[in-house]
Structures are given as structure tokens and as C-alpha cells.
């Protein structure tokens, strides 16, 4: 209870500090000490960014602001596109009740989903969305676990300017074989796995499940391939991918095992989530097919909080192999636990550390959090870049993120769609 009170106080303090987003985005000139281009891996000194109607109009050497424009002086900082986390669960928070291991973590998820209303999940999502934005995440892909479509209402509330948060691509309900990811269900109450999961076992149910998600506001489809002894088959995955594609949507596949990851890759999904134990052969297949690895690469701290301590070393080893293979990677965290003194955003951005441990150079880490993530999301023309015409999602740090990725953990300015969220 004390923890909840402190957390609420923190959220209120943050709200007072930054205020709610203004209704109209003003014309702004941002003077950047260095403007970082993640795609090129370069930084240009003394640049100005002209922002109008929430978009970048022009970028060039320092210049006078047009009359009436607001000037933001970041001439002592590095400015770059807002960050992306492509594996969030903003409407879920779980704390282990003792024990450890993957099964215990899933029991904690089951307990949260049974005991908490969708309204509470949406409010929780609003708090987490604000915390993500404050840490520099201007776009997230939210991959389900949001009760009965709390994620759709969260996305719409942010789009309509009621509350502050990142641009959200949400998955709606996670489509999975009977039982979803829950192993602790009992035969008298199998329905307790819903609405958290949307059970689909036959091709007809799969098509209907995709359609249901599209109807209720999903922007991508998330499936679980291998969390029960009965896996989706390659044919099942193809059915789901084809139905999603008909609605213009991509599929993200939860695959904890190598067998699952191989099925998802052969079935043609856009991204494979976790793939903790993916073999080098599977990673090579993913590379050939242009399938993204979203490794949700737990820091040691995150692994410990989820009762999965051994997963940190596992993901670092898998990341090293993924790096050697050259599989496309988008930054995704899977943070779903609270921690005293941290926010959802600070916990997520700390995952930079795992990629550093696996030997990724700083420019590669910045790319997986911006341009590459945007490519997975299909937003590459719109976000993850500071090219004229793109949405004005800008962040700044006192350090150069091309030399030391730790600078990404010290973001001190956030603008989203041309509105300053964190001055
Ligand atoms: Zn997840």
C-alpha cells in the first residue's frame, strides 16, 4: 500500500511539472548543439529544426527563428528522434508473490488479469504511458495483456489529446490456442484465461479472432505460438498472417522456444518476440526472411524481478549470436513489473545495458530504438527520423548516443508531435 501511495505521488508530481499537452502545436525552432542522424550514424553541429503543425518543416545550419515562433535552446545537447519500445504491456503490472521461474511469472499475470478490472488496467496504462514518454519513448508497440481492450481506449485517449503518452500501435487481445499463456487454469474455470487471451484453435476461429481484434481497434496482431505443449503449426501461422495482412496488419509472434521461433519464421510473421533460445540456424532463417528479433532482453535487474535470474545470461548469449548473424533487431523490453524509485520508462530504457553487454556498438543500439524499430512498425517515413515531413518527435541528451549508448538513459528533453512534454 505504501508503495502504491508513493507511486501515485510520483505520478502527480510529474503531472504538475509538465502539465497536459497543449491543444495546438505551436511553431517552434529547436537549436541543437548536435543533430544526430541514427540512419547515417552521424552528428552535425549547430543545427536548427523548424517545427510547424507538429511536423518537421526544415533542418539546417543555425538560423533566426521566424517571427512568432517559440525558440528552444538545446545548443549544449545532442538532439535525436524519439525512442521506440516495440514490446510493451502498458496496461499490466505484476509482482511475484514468492517463488521463481517462468511458471510463477505467468501465475502472477493470471492473478492480475483475474483480479483487476479493465477500467483499472486503462488507468494503469495512462500512468505508464506518461512514464514512457518522460523517459524519451515517443512511440511504443503495445503487445496485448490489456484486459478487454483497455489498450484501444488508451491509444485513442492519447491520439485525442486527453492524456499525454507515446504514439501507440496496440495489439488488442492476444490470439492463442486454448488457455492462452496460462498453465495454472483448472477444468471448471477454463474461461478465466479470457478476455486476456483470445482463444483460436481452428482456421475459422483464427480468422474470426483477427477480425474481432481489427473491429475493436487493434493496429497489429499478436499471437502466442508456443506457450502450451500444443504449438501453432506453420499452417496456422500462415492463416493468421494472411488474415492480418488482408486488414493491412503485421503479426508479432511470442516464441519462447527455438521450435516456436522456427514455426513463426516459416509462417512469415513480422517479428519474433523473446526467442530466448533461438538457434543460430533459426536466426539465419529470420535474417533471410527479413524477420525482426524483438528479444525483450532482460537486464539482470529485470530478470531478477520476474523470478527469471538465469534469463539475463541466456539473452546476452543469444544476442551475441544474433549480432554475428546480422538479424534485424528492434528494441523491445517486456517490462511489466514495478520497482521502487523507478518508472516504467526508466526500467525500459535501462535495457540498453543488455545490448552493451552483448557488444553492440552505440550507433547500432540507437538504430534499433529508432529507424529499425520504425521499419518494423511500418512508420519509417513518419517517425524514427528527423527528415523534413516527419512527425516532430525529438529528444535530447547531454551525451553523444553515437559514442556511448548510456546517453540514451539520460534524456532530458522530450517533444512529441511538436508539443514539448518535458522541457
Ligand atoms: Zn510480453
JSON list of N, CA and C and ligand atoms in Angstrom, two decimals, residues 87 89 143 222 274 334, ligand 1:
[
{"chain": "A", "resi": 87, "resn": "UNK", "atom": "N", "xyz": [7.89, -3.61, -27.58]},
{"chain": "A", "resi": 87, "resn": "UNK", "atom": "CA", "xyz": [7.26, -4.71, -26.82]},
{"chain": "A", "resi": 87, "resn": "UNK", "atom": "C", "xyz": [6.91, -4.20, -25.42]},
{"chain": "A", "resi": 89, "resn": "UNK", "atom": "N", "xyz": [3.73, -3.66, -22.33]},
{"chain": "A", "resi": 89, "resn": "UNK", "atom": "CA", "xyz": [2.43, -4.08, -21.78]},
{"chain": "A", "resi": 89, "resn": "UNK", "atom": "C", "xyz": [2.02, -2.97, -20.81]},
{"chain": "A", "resi": 143, "resn": "UNK", "atom": "N", "xyz": [1.86, -4.87, -26.95]},
{"chain": "A", "resi": 143, "resn": "UNK", "atom": "CA", "xyz": [1.55, -6.20, -27.49]},
{"chain": "A", "resi": 143, "resn": "UNK", "atom": "C", "xyz": [0.61, -7.01, -26.60]},
{"chain": "A", "resi": 222, "resn": "UNK", "atom": "N", "xyz": [-1.06, -9.89, -32.35]},
{"chain": "A", "resi": 222, "resn": "UNK", "atom": "CA", "xyz": [-0.06, -10.61, -31.55]},
{"chain": "A", "resi": 222, "resn": "UNK", "atom": "C", "xyz": [-0.57, -12.03, -31.34]},
{"chain": "A", "resi": 274, "resn": "UNK", "atom": "N", "xyz": [10.92, -12.47, -27.94]},
{"chain": "A", "resi": 274, "resn": "UNK", "atom": "CA", "xyz": [11.67, -13.29, -26.96]},
{"chain": "A", "resi": 274, "resn": "UNK", "atom": "C", "xyz": [12.70, -14.18, -27.65]},
{"chain": "A", "resi": 334, "resn": "UNK", "atom": "N", "xyz": [9.39, -5.67, -22.76]},
{"chain": "A", "resi": 334, "resn": "UNK", "atom": "CA", "xyz": [8.54, -6.58, -21.99]},
{"chain": "A", "resi": 334, "resn": "UNK", "atom": "C", "xyz": [8.53, -6.25, -20.50]},
{"chain": "B", "resi": 1, "resn": "LIG", "atom": "ZN1", "xyz": [5.45, -9.62, -23.47]}
]
